[in-house]
Coordinates of C-alpha atoms in Angstrom, one line a residue:
X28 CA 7.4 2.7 8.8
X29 CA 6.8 -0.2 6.0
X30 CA 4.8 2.0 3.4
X31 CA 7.5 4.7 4.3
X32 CA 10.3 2.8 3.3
X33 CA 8.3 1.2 0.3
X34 CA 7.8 4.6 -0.7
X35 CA 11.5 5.9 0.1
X36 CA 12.7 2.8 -2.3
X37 CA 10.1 3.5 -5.1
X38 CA 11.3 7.4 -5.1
X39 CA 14.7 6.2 -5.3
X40 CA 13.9 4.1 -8.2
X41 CA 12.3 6.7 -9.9
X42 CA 15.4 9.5 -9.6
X43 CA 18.2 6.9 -10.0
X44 CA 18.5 5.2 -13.3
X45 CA 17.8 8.2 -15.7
X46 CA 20.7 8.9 -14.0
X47 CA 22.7 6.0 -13.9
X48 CA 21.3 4.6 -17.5
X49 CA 21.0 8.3 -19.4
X50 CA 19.7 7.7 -23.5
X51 CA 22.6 7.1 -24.9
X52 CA 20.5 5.8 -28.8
X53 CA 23.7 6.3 -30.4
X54 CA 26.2 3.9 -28.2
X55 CA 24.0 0.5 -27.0
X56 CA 27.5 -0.6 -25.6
X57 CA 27.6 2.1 -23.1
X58 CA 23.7 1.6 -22.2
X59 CA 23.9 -2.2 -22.0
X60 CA 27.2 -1.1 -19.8
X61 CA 25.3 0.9 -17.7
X62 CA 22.5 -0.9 -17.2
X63 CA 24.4 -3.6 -16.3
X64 CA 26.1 -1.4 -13.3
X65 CA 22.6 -0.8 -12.3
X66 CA 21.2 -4.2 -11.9
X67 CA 25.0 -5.5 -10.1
X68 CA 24.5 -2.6 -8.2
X69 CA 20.7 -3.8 -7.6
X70 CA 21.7 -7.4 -6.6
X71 CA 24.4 -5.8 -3.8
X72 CA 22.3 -3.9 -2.4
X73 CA 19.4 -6.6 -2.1
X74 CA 21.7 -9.0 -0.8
X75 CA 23.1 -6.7 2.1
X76 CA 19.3 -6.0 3.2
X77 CA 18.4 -9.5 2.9
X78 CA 21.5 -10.4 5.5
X79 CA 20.7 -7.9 7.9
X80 CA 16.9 -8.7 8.0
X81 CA 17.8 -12.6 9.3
X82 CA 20.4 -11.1 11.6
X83 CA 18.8 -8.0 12.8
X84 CA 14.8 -8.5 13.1
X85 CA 12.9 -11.0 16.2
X86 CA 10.0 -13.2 14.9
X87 CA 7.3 -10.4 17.4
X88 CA 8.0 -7.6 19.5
X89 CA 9.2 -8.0 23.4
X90 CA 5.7 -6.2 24.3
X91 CA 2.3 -6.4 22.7
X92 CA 1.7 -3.1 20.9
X93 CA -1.9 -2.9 22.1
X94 CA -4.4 -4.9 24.4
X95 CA -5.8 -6.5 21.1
X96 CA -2.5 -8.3 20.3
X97 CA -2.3 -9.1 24.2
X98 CA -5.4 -10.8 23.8
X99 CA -4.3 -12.6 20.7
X100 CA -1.4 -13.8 22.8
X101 CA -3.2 -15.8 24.7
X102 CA -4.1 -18.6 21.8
X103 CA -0.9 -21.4 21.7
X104 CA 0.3 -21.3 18.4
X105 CA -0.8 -24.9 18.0
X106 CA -4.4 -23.6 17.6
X107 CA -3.7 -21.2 15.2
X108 CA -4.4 -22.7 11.2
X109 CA -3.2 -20.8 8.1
X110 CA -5.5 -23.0 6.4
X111 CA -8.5 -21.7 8.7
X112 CA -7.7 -18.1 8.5
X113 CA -7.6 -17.8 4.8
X114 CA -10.9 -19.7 4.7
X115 CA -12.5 -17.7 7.2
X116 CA -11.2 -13.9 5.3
X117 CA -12.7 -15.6 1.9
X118 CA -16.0 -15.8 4.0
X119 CA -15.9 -12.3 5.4
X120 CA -17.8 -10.1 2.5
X121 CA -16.6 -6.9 3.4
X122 CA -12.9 -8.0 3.3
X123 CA -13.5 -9.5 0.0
X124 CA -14.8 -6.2 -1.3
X125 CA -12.2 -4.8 0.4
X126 CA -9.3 -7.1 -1.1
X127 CA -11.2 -6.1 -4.6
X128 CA -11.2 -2.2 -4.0
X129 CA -7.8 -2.8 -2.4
X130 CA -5.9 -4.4 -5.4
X131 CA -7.5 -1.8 -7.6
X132 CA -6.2 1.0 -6.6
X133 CA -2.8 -0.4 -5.7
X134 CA -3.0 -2.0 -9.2
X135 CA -3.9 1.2 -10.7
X136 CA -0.7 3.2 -8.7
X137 CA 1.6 0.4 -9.9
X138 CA 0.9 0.4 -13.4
X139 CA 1.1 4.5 -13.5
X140 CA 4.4 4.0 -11.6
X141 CA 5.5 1.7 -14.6
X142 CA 4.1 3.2 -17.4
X143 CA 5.2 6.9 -16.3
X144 CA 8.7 7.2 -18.2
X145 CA 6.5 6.4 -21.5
X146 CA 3.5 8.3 -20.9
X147 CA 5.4 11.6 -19.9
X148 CA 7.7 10.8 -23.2
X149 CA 5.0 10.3 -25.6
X150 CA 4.2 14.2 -25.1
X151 CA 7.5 15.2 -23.8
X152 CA 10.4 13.9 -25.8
X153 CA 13.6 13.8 -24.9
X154 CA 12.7 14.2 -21.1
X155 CA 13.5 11.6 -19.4
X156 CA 15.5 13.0 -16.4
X157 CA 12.1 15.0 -15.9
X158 CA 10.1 11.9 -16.0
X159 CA 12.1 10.4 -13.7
X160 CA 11.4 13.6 -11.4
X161 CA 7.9 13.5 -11.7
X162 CA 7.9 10.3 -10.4
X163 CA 9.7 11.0 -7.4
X164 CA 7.5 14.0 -6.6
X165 CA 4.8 12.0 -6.9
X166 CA 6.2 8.8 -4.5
X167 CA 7.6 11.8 -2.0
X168 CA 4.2 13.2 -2.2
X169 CA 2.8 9.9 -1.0
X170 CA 5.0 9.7 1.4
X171 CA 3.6 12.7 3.4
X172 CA -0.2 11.6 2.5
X173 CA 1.0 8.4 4.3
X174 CA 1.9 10.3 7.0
X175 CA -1.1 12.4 7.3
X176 CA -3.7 9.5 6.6
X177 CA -2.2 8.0 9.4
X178 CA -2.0 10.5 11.6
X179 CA -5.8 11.3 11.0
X180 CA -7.1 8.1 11.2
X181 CA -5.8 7.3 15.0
X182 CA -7.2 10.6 15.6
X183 CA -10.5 9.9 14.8
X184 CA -10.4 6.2 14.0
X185 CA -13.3 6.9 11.1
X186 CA -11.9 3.8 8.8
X187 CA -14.5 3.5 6.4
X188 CA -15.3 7.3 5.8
X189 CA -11.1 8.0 5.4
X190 CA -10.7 5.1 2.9
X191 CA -13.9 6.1 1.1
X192 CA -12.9 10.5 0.8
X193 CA -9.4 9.4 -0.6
X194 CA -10.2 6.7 -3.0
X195 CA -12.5 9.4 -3.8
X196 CA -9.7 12.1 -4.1
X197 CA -7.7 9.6 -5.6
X198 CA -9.6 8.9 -8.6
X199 CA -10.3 13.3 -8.9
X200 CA -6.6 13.1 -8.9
X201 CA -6.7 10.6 -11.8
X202 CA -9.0 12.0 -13.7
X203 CA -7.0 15.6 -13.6
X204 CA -4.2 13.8 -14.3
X205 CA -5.6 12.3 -17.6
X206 CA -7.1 15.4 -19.2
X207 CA -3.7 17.8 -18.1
X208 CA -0.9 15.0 -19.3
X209 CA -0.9 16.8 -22.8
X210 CA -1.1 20.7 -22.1
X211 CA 2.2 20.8 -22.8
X212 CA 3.5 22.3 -19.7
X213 CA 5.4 20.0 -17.4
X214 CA 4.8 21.8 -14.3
X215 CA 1.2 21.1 -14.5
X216 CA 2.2 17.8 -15.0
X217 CA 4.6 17.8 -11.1
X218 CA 1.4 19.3 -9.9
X219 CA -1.2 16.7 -10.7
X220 CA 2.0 14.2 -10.4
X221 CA 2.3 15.3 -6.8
X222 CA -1.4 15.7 -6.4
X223 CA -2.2 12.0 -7.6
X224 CA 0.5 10.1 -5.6
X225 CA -0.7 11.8 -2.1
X226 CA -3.7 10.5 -2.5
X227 CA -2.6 7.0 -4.3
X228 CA -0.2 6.6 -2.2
X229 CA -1.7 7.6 1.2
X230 CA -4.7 4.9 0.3
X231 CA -2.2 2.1 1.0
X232 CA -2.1 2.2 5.3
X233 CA -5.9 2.7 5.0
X234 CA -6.5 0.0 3.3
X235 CA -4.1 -2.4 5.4
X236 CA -5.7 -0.3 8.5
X237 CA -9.4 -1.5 7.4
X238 CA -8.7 -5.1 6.9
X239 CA -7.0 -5.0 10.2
X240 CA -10.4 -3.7 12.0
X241 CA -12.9 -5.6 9.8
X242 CA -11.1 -9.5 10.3
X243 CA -9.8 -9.5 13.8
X244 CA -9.1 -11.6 15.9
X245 CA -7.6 -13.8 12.3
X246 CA -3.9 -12.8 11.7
X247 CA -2.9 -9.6 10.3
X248 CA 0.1 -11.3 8.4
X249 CA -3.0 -13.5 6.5
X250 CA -4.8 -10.4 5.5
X251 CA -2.0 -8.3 4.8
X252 CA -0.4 -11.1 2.5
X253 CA -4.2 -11.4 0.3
X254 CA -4.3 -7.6 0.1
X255 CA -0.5 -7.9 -1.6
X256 CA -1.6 -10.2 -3.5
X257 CA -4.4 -8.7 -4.8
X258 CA -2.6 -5.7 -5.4
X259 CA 0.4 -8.1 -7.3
X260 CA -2.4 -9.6 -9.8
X261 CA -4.4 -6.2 -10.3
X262 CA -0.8 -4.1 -11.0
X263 CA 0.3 -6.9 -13.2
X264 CA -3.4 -7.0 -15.6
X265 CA -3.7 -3.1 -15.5
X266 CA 0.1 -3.0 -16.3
X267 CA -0.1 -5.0 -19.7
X268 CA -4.0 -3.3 -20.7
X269 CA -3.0 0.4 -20.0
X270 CA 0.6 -0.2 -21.6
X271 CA -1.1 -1.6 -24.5
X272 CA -3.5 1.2 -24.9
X273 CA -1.0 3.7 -24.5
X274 CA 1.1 2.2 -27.7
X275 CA -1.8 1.4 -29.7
X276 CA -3.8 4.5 -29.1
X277 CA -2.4 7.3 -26.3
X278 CA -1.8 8.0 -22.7
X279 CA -5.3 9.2 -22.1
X280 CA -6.9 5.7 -23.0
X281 CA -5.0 4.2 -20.7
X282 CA -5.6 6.5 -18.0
X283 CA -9.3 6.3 -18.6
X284 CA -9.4 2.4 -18.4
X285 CA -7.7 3.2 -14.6
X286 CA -10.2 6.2 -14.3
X287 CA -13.4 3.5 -14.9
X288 CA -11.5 0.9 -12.7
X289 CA -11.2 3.0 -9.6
X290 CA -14.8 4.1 -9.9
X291 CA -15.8 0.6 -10.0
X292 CA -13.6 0.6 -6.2
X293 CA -15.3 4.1 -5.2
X294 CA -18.7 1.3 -5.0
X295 CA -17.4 -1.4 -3.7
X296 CA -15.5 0.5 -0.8
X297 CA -19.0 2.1 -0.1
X298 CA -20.6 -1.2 0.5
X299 CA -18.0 -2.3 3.0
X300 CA -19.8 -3.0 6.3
X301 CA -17.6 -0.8 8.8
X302 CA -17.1 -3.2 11.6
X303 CA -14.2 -2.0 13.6
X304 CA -13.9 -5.3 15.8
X305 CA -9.8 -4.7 17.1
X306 CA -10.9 -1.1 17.4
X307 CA -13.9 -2.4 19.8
X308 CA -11.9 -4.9 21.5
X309 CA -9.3 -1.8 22.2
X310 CA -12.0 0.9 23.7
X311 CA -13.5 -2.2 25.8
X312 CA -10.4 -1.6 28.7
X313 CA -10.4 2.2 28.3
X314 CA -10.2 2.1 32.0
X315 CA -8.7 -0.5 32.9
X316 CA -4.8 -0.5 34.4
X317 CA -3.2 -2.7 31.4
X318 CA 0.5 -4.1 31.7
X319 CA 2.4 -5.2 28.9
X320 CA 4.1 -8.7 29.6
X321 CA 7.2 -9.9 28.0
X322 CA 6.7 -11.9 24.8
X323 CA 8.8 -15.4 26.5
X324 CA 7.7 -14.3 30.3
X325 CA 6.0 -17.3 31.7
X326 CA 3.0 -15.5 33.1
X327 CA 2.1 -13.8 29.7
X328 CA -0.8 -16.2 28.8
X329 CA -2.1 -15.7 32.6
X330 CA -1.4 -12.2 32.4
X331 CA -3.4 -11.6 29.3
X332 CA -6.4 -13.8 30.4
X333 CA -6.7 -11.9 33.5
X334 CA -6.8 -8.5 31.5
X335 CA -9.7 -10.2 29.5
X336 CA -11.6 -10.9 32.3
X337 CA -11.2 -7.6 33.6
X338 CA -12.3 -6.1 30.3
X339 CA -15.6 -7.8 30.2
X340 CA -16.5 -6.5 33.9

């Protein structure tokens, strides 16, 4: 549900302000005038979601969404140590290949997000509406990919070997993308627009999957926030180097200093160690009778260490 609406706001800001902000070259009073609309607008928005998040969402869910975050339960809060965890993920090697491959190919999707509008009117001018298209097929496209990457990988829970065939497809996707940007036909361009973000964009649960299975028992919040992170620093460099090279020299140079980066995260995805320890800790009560317990019910911490003792029988 989070990459969904990530990706539901991303397509959204893709298909809205050619619209609200259309090139108007020849009156900058009527684009600073709508461009301010856009950003008030912006700001309203934000500010209605940011009230109904502190009224509307709890701190955990009444129920443990699995036997693994039952088990977690069980620690007092006191124990637990920001601090600790972050230490103990920078001494986990393949999380910090992961974070690596992670923020690449995030980075990578960010800075083609960005850079779109310019790339697709350096060999398309005057089509910026379209540009703004392309970039919601390719967001919707993800969109589904998420969807289907999810669904496959809690069918067969193969972690490593899904992350590694779409970071592969992914940088395919790239690649066509690259060499078919200047054909001169702008339905090739929805295509490998289309085809790109799937597989872009359907990487981003993996990868948040992955870390998940390979640093249990430490808090998924910890891991998730270093993968953003990663991802923040990588969009930001590949941002500013592509955008350069795309001034100075042309789309494709850009896209070809992505292309080398996300072979570079092909490697170090493949020398992750897959070790799916919340996916273990899950198929150890296959047969056991398990019973959620109420996140402020009294008997929760017995209840869980109970279900742990039965686990290890």
């Amino acid at each position: 549900v989070f990459f969904l609406s990530l990706q539901l706001g991303a397509a959204i800001g893709f298909l809205l302000p050619p619209v609200l902000v259309p090139n108007t070259p020849n009156d900058l009073n009527l684009m600073a005038h709508n461009i301010s609309i856009m950003f008030y607008g912006t700001a309203i928005v934000s500010t209605l979601l940011f009230l109904l998040t502190g009224v509307v969402f709890e701190e955990k869910p009444k129920y443990p969404p699995s036997y693994s975050q039952a088990v977690l339960r069980t620690q007092p809060p006191e124990d637990y140590s920001y601090k600790q965890s972050i230490i103990n993920l920078f001494k986990n090697i393949p999380f910090i290949l992961l974070l690596i491959s992670y923020g690449i190919m995030t980075g990578a999707f960010y800075s083609v997000s960005t850079l779109l509008n310019q790339m697709i009117i350096t060999h398309y001018e005057g089509e910026e509406v379209n540009a703004g298209r392309i970039g919601l097929t390719l967001v919707v496209a993800g969109m589904v990919g998420s969807i289907i990457c999810g669904l496959w990988l809690d069918y067969t829970k193969t972690y490593k070997q899904t992350t590694l065939i779409v970071y592969i497809l992914s940088f395919i996707g790239m690649v066509v993308f690259t060499f078919t940007l200047d054909l001169g036909y702008l339905i090739v361009v929805f295509v490998t627009g289309g085809v790109l973000g799937f597989f872009m964009t359907g990487y981003l649960p993996l990868g948040f999957e992955f870390a998940v299975e390979i640093t249990y028992p430490e808090s998924e919040g910890t891991s998730s926030g270093l993968l953003n992170a990663s991802a923040q620093i990588f969009g930001i460099i590949f941002t500013l180097v592509q955008g350069k090279l795309t001034t100075n020299y042309s789309p494709r140079a850009g896209n070809l200093f992505l292309c080398a980066w996300m072979f570079v995260g092909i490697i170090l995805t493949a020398l992750i160690k897959s070790d799916l320890r919340r996916h273990n800790v899950n198929s150890g009560i296959m047969n056991v009778d398990v019973k959620a317990v109420p996140v402020d019910s009294p008997v929760e911490h017995e209840t869980c260490t109970a279900l742990k003792v039965q686990s290890s029988l």
